[in-house]
Amino acid sequence: MAEMGKTVICQLIDTEAIPLGNPMYIPQQAGPLQLTELANRFLNNKEKLPYAFYVSGEELLVPVGTYIEKRRVSVEKTLTIVYRQQAVFRTRPVYRISASIAGHQDAVLCISFSPDGKQLASGSGDTTVRLWDLNTQTPMFTCKGHRSWVMAIAWSPDGKHLVSGGKAGEICCWKPKTGELDGSPLKGHKKWVTSISWEPVHLNYPCRRFVTSSKDGDARIWDISLKKSVTCLSGHTLGVTCVKWGGEGFIYTGSQDRTIKMWDVTHEGALCLKAQLKGHGLWVNSLALSTEYVLRTGAFDHTGKQYSSPEEVKKAALKRYDQAKGKCGERLVSGSDDMRMILWEQSVSDQPKMHLFGHQKLVNHVSFSPNGQWIASASFDNSVRIWDGITGVFITTLQGHVGPVYQISWSPDSRMLLSGSKDSTLKIWDIGGRKLKHDLPGHADEVYAVDWSPDGESVASGGNDKCLKLWVG
Amino acid sequence: LTLPENVSLSLPPTSVSPSDRYEVTMPQGDYIEQHRKRHGYRLDHFERKRKKEAREVHRHSKRAQESLGIKGKMIAKKNYAEKAEMKKTFRKHEESFERRKADENVQEGAVPAYLLDREPTNRAKVLSNTIKQKRKEKAGKWEVPLPKVRPVAEDEMFRVIRSGKRKTKQWKRMVTKATFVGPGFTRKPPKYERFIRPSGLRFTKAHVTHPELKCTFCLEIIGVKKNPNGPMYTSLGVMTRGTIVEVNVSELGLVTPGGKVVWGKYAQVTNNPENDGCINAVLLV
């Protein structure tokens, strides 16, 4: 026994509590690297994938022995180590402004990178949508067509269409290559558009349909090639604050009437209300799906591969979606004014799976990490909280902002989180170490919108100071 | 021989119709009507009527211009009311002819969708004018809301405290104005302390108003920076009207362009704290 050195019994389990192999003796000098090798061996991975290991919620960065000594864990008991697969690629953290581009005449309200990360669009209170050139970091096109503030903006998952919704309820479709208005503004909504979501690529390629939600209480499905509203999903009694098109073909709408409705939309457009998710006491502010990142980027991933035929694109998107879905299916988290968030697992039941308490003020924005393993929530109590994406267990609070946190955005490798706040700073948080990585000051006024490009190269942020800032690592 | 009724003859007819044999008394207008029915109108009746109505406008105008006193005023008032009414109807008619696009002006103050429907919170602007601040520092002159204050005399500021067995020693003084002593303050031994700052007049918090947001916060005082009455009062921590104090503004959430959080700012006292029992100040931005 003395020759073997000190050992400890460990059991590797994955995030869904399925054990990997049997409990075994592991020397105490073993660190994350050795455990990675073990995990790869057990899973029979052809290429070595990186893993992160967590013991009771905390990441294991030091050899097992050091950890045991620090925490005074008994050697007699089996140590359960949860392993999570990490993204193969690593995103570089951003820490400096590369460009501060003026151009908008009024506050920048929404920002979105295209799914391949090559184009950037922003909507503003001066009624224009502007497309920016990322290579030269200068304005490329100014798209005029809205009559009022541009409230929401969304790229289609294949990157070919850009759609924006305005305060007067009109929807404008743009051609990203030329910056021209595609057709005329689509009318249908009576009050302002709150959010836009496209149909996933693996359900329908080329991308044609998208759903928009509005303050007037209904969500409409539009077809971009027919240029009209295909269906109207009415049923909410107050304004709809957010809408998401899920990977199974369901549409989730969250509203100020405290309910989330789930709609089943078949291909022809016939719809039915599938379920109504009740549980919140006040307005539902934000919805997030665990597969959201994959649905937004479609067939594009970090390899930057281009596909030639529609079938290939659909297949690649479907593969990515299945991987993101995992074994537990698509999960939904909703954040509300009543300071709580609820984790729903719709495939299992209509009842909330878990209530996520903890925030002191209303929750403004919730987001799943791209790998679906974490949930981040931004709240008006100046903090960002991280929760486990599968069980909903609280992990940590990230304090640092001095004003309400408005929006958050994950890095593509899920290792970093970006948050923009009313106090005019952006902060980058390291999820593994659960602390602040970089502080990004520079805006002169509140930051309204942030986005991390899907290829991880840059971060864009815009706010009340009318300036769009690009940050690089 | 019966004649049609609307044909007029030069001679009045002699015959009296049987219907009015028994109607000798009729209202006046009826006689006129009766005559018109029987004999018709004068040949130039309609012409004269038209011309008279046309002249009516001039008559009205002449009357309005030449009337004196209250009568003139009443006519003028009625005329004005009619004119205003007419203008309104004209404008209404004009509008309906053109088909104009409902041109809602783009409003100011664009906010994203998640902030609409929420009450606008007071937004303390970020200190974006570092250039302005640097310029001010160079000049050495700070713009304060109260540039001049009434000087406070020493006998108003201090009260003489007699001490000693026969109460003849008069070297102690008690401060009669509001003071700030700081959290780690301990009195000097009573035998040696010359200036007494009574605890009833010690304040730790001030009601500070942000001049742009127009809202008042109750903030902790960090220290007294300058009392315009003299350096001695500054060192004692006396706060009178016009004193510059430093307050803790961390609850306002101000951030410098460099990303640092601001937690102390200067404010100037605007009231007489010894009279009111509280310190009101204006933040110097």
Short mmCIF file of N, CA and C in Angstrom, two decimals, chain B residues 60-193:
data_model
loop_
_atom_site.label_atom_id
_atom_site.label_comp_id
_atom_site.label_asym_id
_atom_site.label_seq_id
_atom_site.Cartn_x
_atom_site.Cartn_y
_atom_site.Cartn_z
N HIS B 60 -74.35 96.10 -42.18
CA HIS B 60 -73.86 95.51 -40.93
C HIS B 60 -72.49 96.07 -40.58
N SER B 61 -71.69 96.17 -41.58
CA SER B 61 -70.34 96.67 -41.34
C SER B 61 -70.37 98.12 -40.90
N LYS B 62 -71.26 98.92 -41.54
CA LYS B 62 -71.34 100.33 -41.17
C LYS B 62 -71.82 100.46 -39.74
N ARG B 63 -72.79 99.66 -39.41
CA ARG B 63 -73.32 99.71 -38.05
C ARG B 63 -72.26 99.32 -37.04
N ALA B 64 -71.48 98.26 -37.38
CA ALA B 64 -70.45 97.80 -36.45
C ALA B 64 -69.39 98.87 -36.24
N GLN B 65 -69.07 99.59 -37.35
CA GLN B 65 -68.01 100.59 -37.24
C GLN B 65 -68.49 101.82 -36.51
N GLU B 66 -69.76 102.19 -36.72
CA GLU B 66 -70.21 103.47 -36.19
C GLU B 66 -70.83 103.34 -34.82
N SER B 67 -71.09 102.13 -34.35
CA SER B 67 -71.72 102.01 -33.03
C SER B 67 -70.74 102.39 -31.96
N LEU B 68 -71.29 103.03 -30.94
CA LEU B 68 -70.45 103.47 -29.84
C LEU B 68 -70.82 102.71 -28.58
N GLY B 69 -69.89 102.67 -27.66
CA GLY B 69 -70.18 102.20 -26.32
C GLY B 69 -70.41 100.71 -26.26
N ILE B 70 -71.28 100.33 -25.38
CA ILE B 70 -71.50 98.92 -25.10
C ILE B 70 -72.07 98.21 -26.31
N LYS B 71 -72.90 98.94 -27.06
CA LYS B 71 -73.50 98.31 -28.23
C LYS B 71 -72.42 97.90 -29.22
N GLY B 72 -71.44 98.82 -29.41
CA GLY B 72 -70.36 98.50 -30.34
C GLY B 72 -69.59 97.28 -29.87
N LYS B 73 -69.35 97.23 -28.58
CA LYS B 73 -68.57 96.09 -28.05
C LYS B 73 -69.32 94.79 -28.25
N MET B 74 -70.61 94.81 -28.02
CA MET B 74 -71.37 93.56 -28.17
C MET B 74 -71.34 93.09 -29.62
N ILE B 75 -71.47 94.08 -30.52
CA ILE B 75 -71.44 93.69 -31.94
C ILE B 75 -70.07 93.10 -32.28
N ALA B 76 -69.03 93.76 -31.77
CA ALA B 76 -67.67 93.29 -32.10
C ALA B 76 -67.45 91.88 -31.57
N LYS B 77 -67.96 91.63 -30.36
CA LYS B 77 -67.77 90.30 -29.77
C LYS B 77 -68.46 89.24 -30.61
N LYS B 78 -69.66 89.55 -31.00
CA LYS B 78 -70.40 88.57 -31.81
C LYS B 78 -69.69 88.33 -33.13
N ASN B 79 -69.18 89.40 -33.72
CA ASN B 79 -68.47 89.26 -35.00
C ASN B 79 -67.27 88.35 -34.86
N TYR B 80 -66.53 88.57 -33.77
CA TYR B 80 -65.31 87.78 -33.57
C TYR B 80 -65.63 86.31 -33.40
N ALA B 81 -66.68 86.02 -32.63
CA ALA B 81 -67.04 84.62 -32.42
C ALA B 81 -67.39 83.95 -33.74
N GLU B 82 -68.11 84.70 -34.57
CA GLU B 82 -68.49 84.12 -35.87
C GLU B 82 -67.27 83.87 -36.73
N LYS B 83 -66.33 84.82 -36.69
CA LYS B 83 -65.13 84.68 -37.51
C LYS B 83 -64.34 83.44 -37.10
N ALA B 84 -64.17 83.25 -35.78
CA ALA B 84 -63.41 82.09 -35.30
C ALA B 84 -64.08 80.80 -35.71
N GLU B 85 -65.39 80.77 -35.59
CA GLU B 85 -66.13 79.56 -35.96
C GLU B 85 -65.95 79.24 -37.43
N MET B 86 -65.97 80.29 -38.23
CA MET B 86 -65.85 80.09 -39.67
C MET B 86 -64.48 79.53 -40.02
N LYS B 87 -63.48 80.09 -39.37
CA LYS B 87 -62.12 79.61 -39.65
C LYS B 87 -61.99 78.14 -39.33
N LYS B 88 -62.60 77.75 -38.23
CA LYS B 88 -62.50 76.33 -37.83
C LYS B 88 -63.14 75.43 -38.86
N THR B 89 -64.30 75.83 -39.33
CA THR B 89 -64.98 74.97 -40.31
C THR B 89 -64.19 74.91 -41.60
N PHE B 90 -63.56 76.03 -41.99
CA PHE B 90 -62.74 76.02 -43.21
C PHE B 90 -61.61 75.03 -43.08
N ARG B 91 -60.96 75.09 -41.92
CA ARG B 91 -59.80 74.21 -41.73
C ARG B 91 -60.23 72.75 -41.76
N LYS B 92 -61.38 72.50 -41.14
CA LYS B 92 -61.88 71.12 -41.14
C LYS B 92 -62.14 70.64 -42.56
N HIS B 93 -62.70 71.52 -43.36
CA HIS B 93 -62.98 71.13 -44.74
C HIS B 93 -61.68 70.89 -45.50
N GLU B 94 -60.73 71.72 -45.24
CA GLU B 94 -59.44 71.57 -45.94
C GLU B 94 -58.82 70.22 -45.65
N GLU B 95 -58.88 69.84 -44.38
CA GLU B 95 -58.23 68.59 -43.97
C GLU B 95 -58.79 67.41 -44.71
N SER B 96 -60.06 67.36 -44.84
CA SER B 96 -60.64 66.13 -45.39
C SER B 96 -60.30 65.97 -46.86
N PHE B 97 -59.81 67.01 -47.52
CA PHE B 97 -59.50 66.88 -48.94
C PHE B 97 -58.23 66.09 -49.15
N GLU B 98 -57.22 66.35 -48.31
CA GLU B 98 -55.94 65.68 -48.52
C GLU B 98 -55.90 64.38 -47.76
N ARG B 99 -55.22 63.40 -48.34
CA ARG B 99 -55.02 62.13 -47.65
C ARG B 99 -53.56 62.10 -47.20
N ARG B 100 -53.36 62.44 -45.94
CA ARG B 100 -51.99 62.53 -45.47
C ARG B 100 -51.60 61.26 -44.74
N LYS B 101 -50.34 60.87 -44.81
CA LYS B 101 -49.85 59.72 -44.06
C LYS B 101 -49.86 60.08 -42.58
N ALA B 102 -50.24 59.16 -41.75
CA ALA B 102 -50.20 59.42 -40.31
C ALA B 102 -48.74 59.53 -39.88
N ASP B 103 -48.26 60.76 -39.84
CA ASP B 103 -46.83 60.95 -39.63
C ASP B 103 -46.55 61.15 -38.15
N GLU B 104 -46.31 60.03 -37.45
CA GLU B 104 -45.99 60.20 -36.03
C GLU B 104 -44.54 60.60 -35.94
N ASN B 105 -44.30 61.64 -35.22
CA ASN B 105 -42.91 62.04 -35.08
C ASN B 105 -42.16 61.03 -34.26
N VAL B 106 -40.93 60.81 -34.62
CA VAL B 106 -40.08 59.89 -33.87
C VAL B 106 -39.78 60.52 -32.52
N GLN B 107 -40.12 59.81 -31.47
CA GLN B 107 -39.95 60.42 -30.16
C GLN B 107 -38.52 60.37 -29.71
N GLU B 108 -38.24 61.19 -28.73
CA GLU B 108 -36.92 61.21 -28.14
C GLU B 108 -36.80 60.07 -27.13
N GLY B 109 -35.62 59.87 -26.67
CA GLY B 109 -35.44 58.95 -25.56
C GLY B 109 -35.69 57.50 -25.92
N ALA B 110 -34.97 57.00 -26.93
CA ALA B 110 -35.18 55.62 -27.35
C ALA B 110 -34.70 54.67 -26.25
N VAL B 111 -35.55 53.70 -25.92
CA VAL B 111 -35.14 52.67 -24.96
C VAL B 111 -35.45 51.31 -25.57
N PRO B 112 -34.71 50.29 -25.18
CA PRO B 112 -34.98 48.97 -25.74
C PRO B 112 -36.30 48.41 -25.21
N ALA B 113 -36.75 47.33 -25.80
CA ALA B 113 -38.08 46.78 -25.52
C ALA B 113 -38.24 46.41 -24.05
N TYR B 114 -37.15 45.95 -23.42
CA TYR B 114 -37.31 45.52 -22.03
C TYR B 114 -37.42 46.67 -21.06
N LEU B 115 -37.14 47.88 -21.52
CA LEU B 115 -37.25 49.03 -20.63
C LEU B 115 -38.52 49.83 -20.89
N LEU B 116 -39.17 49.57 -22.03
CA LEU B 116 -40.46 50.22 -22.27
C LEU B 116 -41.43 49.66 -21.25
N ASP B 117 -42.47 50.37 -20.93
CA ASP B 117 -43.44 49.87 -19.94
C ASP B 117 -42.90 49.95 -18.53
N ARG B 118 -41.66 50.40 -18.37
CA ARG B 118 -41.18 50.54 -17.00
C ARG B 118 -41.03 52.02 -16.71
N GLU B 119 -41.18 52.36 -15.45
CA GLU B 119 -41.04 53.76 -15.10
C GLU B 119 -39.62 54.20 -15.34
N PRO B 120 -39.44 55.36 -15.91
CA PRO B 120 -38.05 55.77 -16.19
C PRO B 120 -37.33 56.05 -14.88
N THR B 121 -36.31 55.29 -14.65
CA THR B 121 -35.54 55.49 -13.42
C THR B 121 -34.60 56.66 -13.62
N ASN B 122 -34.24 57.25 -12.51
CA ASN B 122 -33.34 58.40 -12.62
C ASN B 122 -31.99 57.94 -13.09
N ARG B 123 -31.53 58.48 -14.15
CA ARG B 123 -30.25 58.05 -14.71
C ARG B 123 -29.20 59.10 -14.40
N ALA B 124 -28.39 58.82 -13.43
CA ALA B 124 -27.27 59.72 -13.15
C ALA B 124 -26.26 59.54 -14.27
N LYS B 125 -25.99 60.57 -14.98
CA LYS B 125 -25.11 60.45 -16.14
C LYS B 125 -23.70 60.08 -15.71
N VAL B 126 -23.08 59.33 -16.54
CA VAL B 126 -21.70 58.96 -16.28
C VAL B 126 -20.85 60.21 -16.37
N LEU B 127 -19.79 60.26 -15.58
CA LEU B 127 -18.92 61.42 -15.63
C LEU B 127 -18.17 61.40 -16.93
N SER B 128 -18.77 61.94 -17.95
CA SER B 128 -18.14 61.86 -19.26
C SER B 128 -17.36 63.11 -19.56
N ASN B 129 -17.36 64.04 -18.62
CA ASN B 129 -16.68 65.28 -18.95
C ASN B 129 -15.38 65.40 -18.19
N THR B 130 -14.51 64.41 -18.39
CA THR B 130 -13.21 64.49 -17.74
C THR B 130 -12.45 65.69 -18.26
N ILE B 131 -12.71 66.03 -19.51
CA ILE B 131 -12.00 67.19 -20.07
C ILE B 131 -12.42 68.45 -19.33
N LYS B 132 -13.74 68.53 -19.09
CA LYS B 132 -14.26 69.70 -18.37
C LYS B 132 -13.65 69.77 -16.98
N GLN B 133 -13.58 68.59 -16.34
CA GLN B 133 -13.06 68.54 -14.98
C GLN B 133 -11.60 68.98 -14.96
N LYS B 134 -10.87 68.50 -15.96
CA LYS B 134 -9.43 68.84 -16.00
C LYS B 134 -9.26 70.34 -16.18
N ARG B 135 -10.12 70.90 -17.05
CA ARG B 135 -10.03 72.34 -17.29
C ARG B 135 -10.31 73.11 -16.02
N LYS B 136 -11.32 72.62 -15.27
CA LYS B 136 -11.68 73.31 -14.03
C LYS B 136 -10.54 73.26 -13.03
N GLU B 137 -9.93 72.07 -12.97
CA GLU B 137 -8.84 71.91 -12.00
C GLU B 137 -7.69 72.84 -12.33
N LYS B 138 -7.43 72.97 -13.64
CA LYS B 138 -6.33 73.84 -14.06
C LYS B 138 -6.60 75.27 -13.64
N ALA B 139 -7.84 75.68 -13.88
CA ALA B 139 -8.15 77.07 -13.56
C ALA B 139 -8.12 77.31 -12.06
N GLY B 140 -8.31 76.23 -11.27
CA GLY B 140 -8.30 76.39 -9.83
C GLY B 140 -9.60 76.93 -9.31
N LYS B 141 -10.53 77.22 -10.20
CA LYS B 141 -11.79 77.80 -9.77
C LYS B 141 -12.88 76.76 -9.96
N TRP B 142 -13.61 76.53 -8.92
CA TRP B 142 -14.71 75.58 -9.03
C TRP B 142 -16.02 76.34 -9.01
N GLU B 143 -16.90 75.98 -9.88
CA GLU B 143 -18.20 76.63 -9.88
C GLU B 143 -19.04 76.02 -8.78
N VAL B 144 -19.44 76.84 -7.83
CA VAL B 144 -20.27 76.31 -6.75
C VAL B 144 -21.62 77.00 -6.81
N PRO B 145 -22.65 76.38 -6.35
CA PRO B 145 -23.97 76.99 -6.40
C PRO B 145 -24.06 78.26 -5.56
N LEU B 146 -23.39 78.29 -4.40
CA LEU B 146 -23.41 79.50 -3.56
C LEU B 146 -22.02 80.09 -3.54
N PRO B 147 -21.74 81.02 -4.42
CA PRO B 147 -20.38 81.55 -4.44
C PRO B 147 -20.08 82.44 -3.24
N LYS B 148 -21.11 83.14 -2.75
CA LYS B 148 -20.88 84.05 -1.62
C LYS B 148 -21.83 83.70 -0.50
N VAL B 149 -21.31 83.67 0.70
CA VAL B 149 -22.19 83.44 1.85
C VAL B 149 -21.92 84.51 2.89
N ARG B 150 -22.91 84.69 3.72
CA ARG B 150 -22.76 85.68 4.80
C ARG B 150 -21.70 85.18 5.77
N PRO B 151 -20.73 86.00 6.09
CA PRO B 151 -19.68 85.52 7.01
C PRO B 151 -20.24 85.38 8.42
N VAL B 152 -19.79 84.35 9.09
CA VAL B 152 -20.27 84.10 10.45
C VAL B 152 -19.21 84.60 11.42
N ALA B 153 -19.62 85.44 12.35
CA ALA B 153 -18.64 86.02 13.29
C ALA B 153 -18.28 84.99 14.34
N GLU B 154 -17.14 85.24 14.97
CA GLU B 154 -16.67 84.25 15.95
C GLU B 154 -17.58 84.18 17.16
N ASP B 155 -18.13 85.30 17.56
CA ASP B 155 -18.98 85.23 18.75
C ASP B 155 -20.30 84.55 18.45
N GLU B 156 -20.66 84.52 17.15
CA GLU B 156 -21.86 83.75 16.79
C GLU B 156 -21.53 82.27 16.74
N MET B 157 -20.33 81.96 16.35
CA MET B 157 -19.94 80.58 16.15
C MET B 157 -19.66 79.88 17.49
N PHE B 158 -19.04 80.60 18.42
CA PHE B 158 -18.64 79.99 19.68
C PHE B 158 -19.39 80.62 20.83
N ARG B 159 -19.58 79.83 21.85
CA ARG B 159 -20.11 80.38 23.10
C ARG B 159 -19.05 80.16 24.16
N VAL B 160 -18.88 81.16 24.97
CA VAL B 160 -17.82 81.07 25.99
C VAL B 160 -18.32 80.19 27.12
N ILE B 161 -17.50 79.24 27.50
CA ILE B 161 -17.84 78.36 28.63
C ILE B 161 -16.94 78.73 29.80
N ARG B 162 -17.55 79.09 30.88
CA ARG B 162 -16.74 79.42 32.06
C ARG B 162 -16.41 78.15 32.79
N SER B 163 -15.18 78.09 33.26
CA SER B 163 -14.77 76.89 33.98
C SER B 163 -13.92 77.31 35.17
N GLY B 164 -13.57 76.34 35.93
CA GLY B 164 -12.74 76.66 37.10
C GLY B 164 -13.60 76.71 38.35
N LYS B 165 -12.93 76.73 39.53
CA LYS B 165 -13.67 76.66 40.80
C LYS B 165 -14.56 77.88 40.98
N ARG B 166 -14.02 79.07 40.57
CA ARG B 166 -14.81 80.28 40.76
C ARG B 166 -15.47 80.70 39.46
N LYS B 167 -15.41 79.81 38.44
CA LYS B 167 -16.00 80.07 37.12
C LYS B 167 -15.47 81.37 36.54
N THR B 168 -14.18 81.61 36.76
CA THR B 168 -13.61 82.83 36.21
C THR B 168 -12.82 82.56 34.94
N LYS B 169 -12.41 81.31 34.75
CA LYS B 169 -11.62 81.02 33.56
C LYS B 169 -12.54 80.97 32.36
N GLN B 170 -12.14 81.65 31.30
CA GLN B 170 -13.00 81.72 30.11
C GLN B 170 -12.26 81.32 28.85
N TRP B 171 -11.49 80.25 28.96
CA TRP B 171 -10.72 79.88 27.76
C TRP B 171 -11.41 78.80 26.94
N LYS B 172 -12.47 78.20 27.46
CA LYS B 172 -13.15 77.14 26.69
C LYS B 172 -14.21 77.76 25.81
N ARG B 173 -14.40 77.13 24.68
CA ARG B 173 -15.44 77.59 23.76
C ARG B 173 -16.30 76.40 23.35
N MET B 174 -17.61 76.63 23.20
CA MET B 174 -18.49 75.57 22.70
C MET B 174 -19.01 75.99 21.33
N VAL B 175 -18.95 75.08 20.40
CA VAL B 175 -19.40 75.37 19.04
C VAL B 175 -20.93 75.35 19.01
N THR B 176 -21.52 76.38 18.41
CA THR B 176 -22.98 76.44 18.38
C THR B 176 -23.55 76.07 17.01
N LYS B 177 -22.68 75.66 16.09
CA LYS B 177 -23.16 75.28 14.75
C LYS B 177 -23.00 73.78 14.56
N ALA B 178 -23.58 73.28 13.50
CA ALA B 178 -23.49 71.85 13.22
C ALA B 178 -22.06 71.45 12.89
N THR B 179 -21.65 70.28 13.39
CA THR B 179 -20.27 69.83 13.13
C THR B 179 -20.27 68.40 12.62
N PHE B 180 -19.11 68.03 12.07
CA PHE B 180 -18.90 66.65 11.67
C PHE B 180 -17.58 66.20 12.29
N VAL B 181 -17.62 65.07 13.00
CA VAL B 181 -16.40 64.67 13.70
C VAL B 181 -15.75 63.41 13.11
N GLY B 182 -16.45 62.62 12.34
CA GLY B 182 -15.79 61.43 11.82
C GLY B 182 -15.99 60.24 12.75
N PRO B 183 -15.89 59.04 12.18
CA PRO B 183 -16.21 57.85 12.96
C PRO B 183 -15.20 57.53 14.06
N GLY B 184 -13.93 57.86 13.85
CA GLY B 184 -12.94 57.47 14.86
C GLY B 184 -12.63 58.56 15.85
N PHE B 185 -13.59 59.40 16.12
CA PHE B 185 -13.32 60.58 16.94
C PHE B 185 -13.36 60.24 18.43
N THR B 186 -12.35 60.66 19.16
CA THR B 186 -12.39 60.57 20.63
C THR B 186 -12.05 61.96 21.16
N ARG B 187 -12.76 62.37 22.17
CA ARG B 187 -12.52 63.70 22.73
C ARG B 187 -11.15 63.75 23.39
N LYS B 188 -10.64 64.95 23.39
CA LYS B 188 -9.42 65.14 24.19
C LYS B 188 -9.81 65.11 25.66
N PRO B 189 -8.87 64.91 26.50
CA PRO B 189 -9.22 64.93 27.93
C PRO B 189 -9.92 66.25 28.27
N PRO B 190 -11.03 66.20 28.98
CA PRO B 190 -11.84 67.40 29.20
C PRO B 190 -11.06 68.57 29.81
N LYS B 191 -10.03 68.24 30.59
CA LYS B 191 -9.29 69.32 31.21
C LYS B 191 -8.57 70.16 30.17
N TYR B 192 -8.23 69.52 29.02
CA TYR B 192 -7.41 70.22 28.05
C TYR B 192 -8.16 70.63 26.81
N GLU B 193 -9.41 70.21 26.66
CA GLU B 193 -10.04 70.53 25.37
C GLU B 193 -10.55 71.95 25.39
#
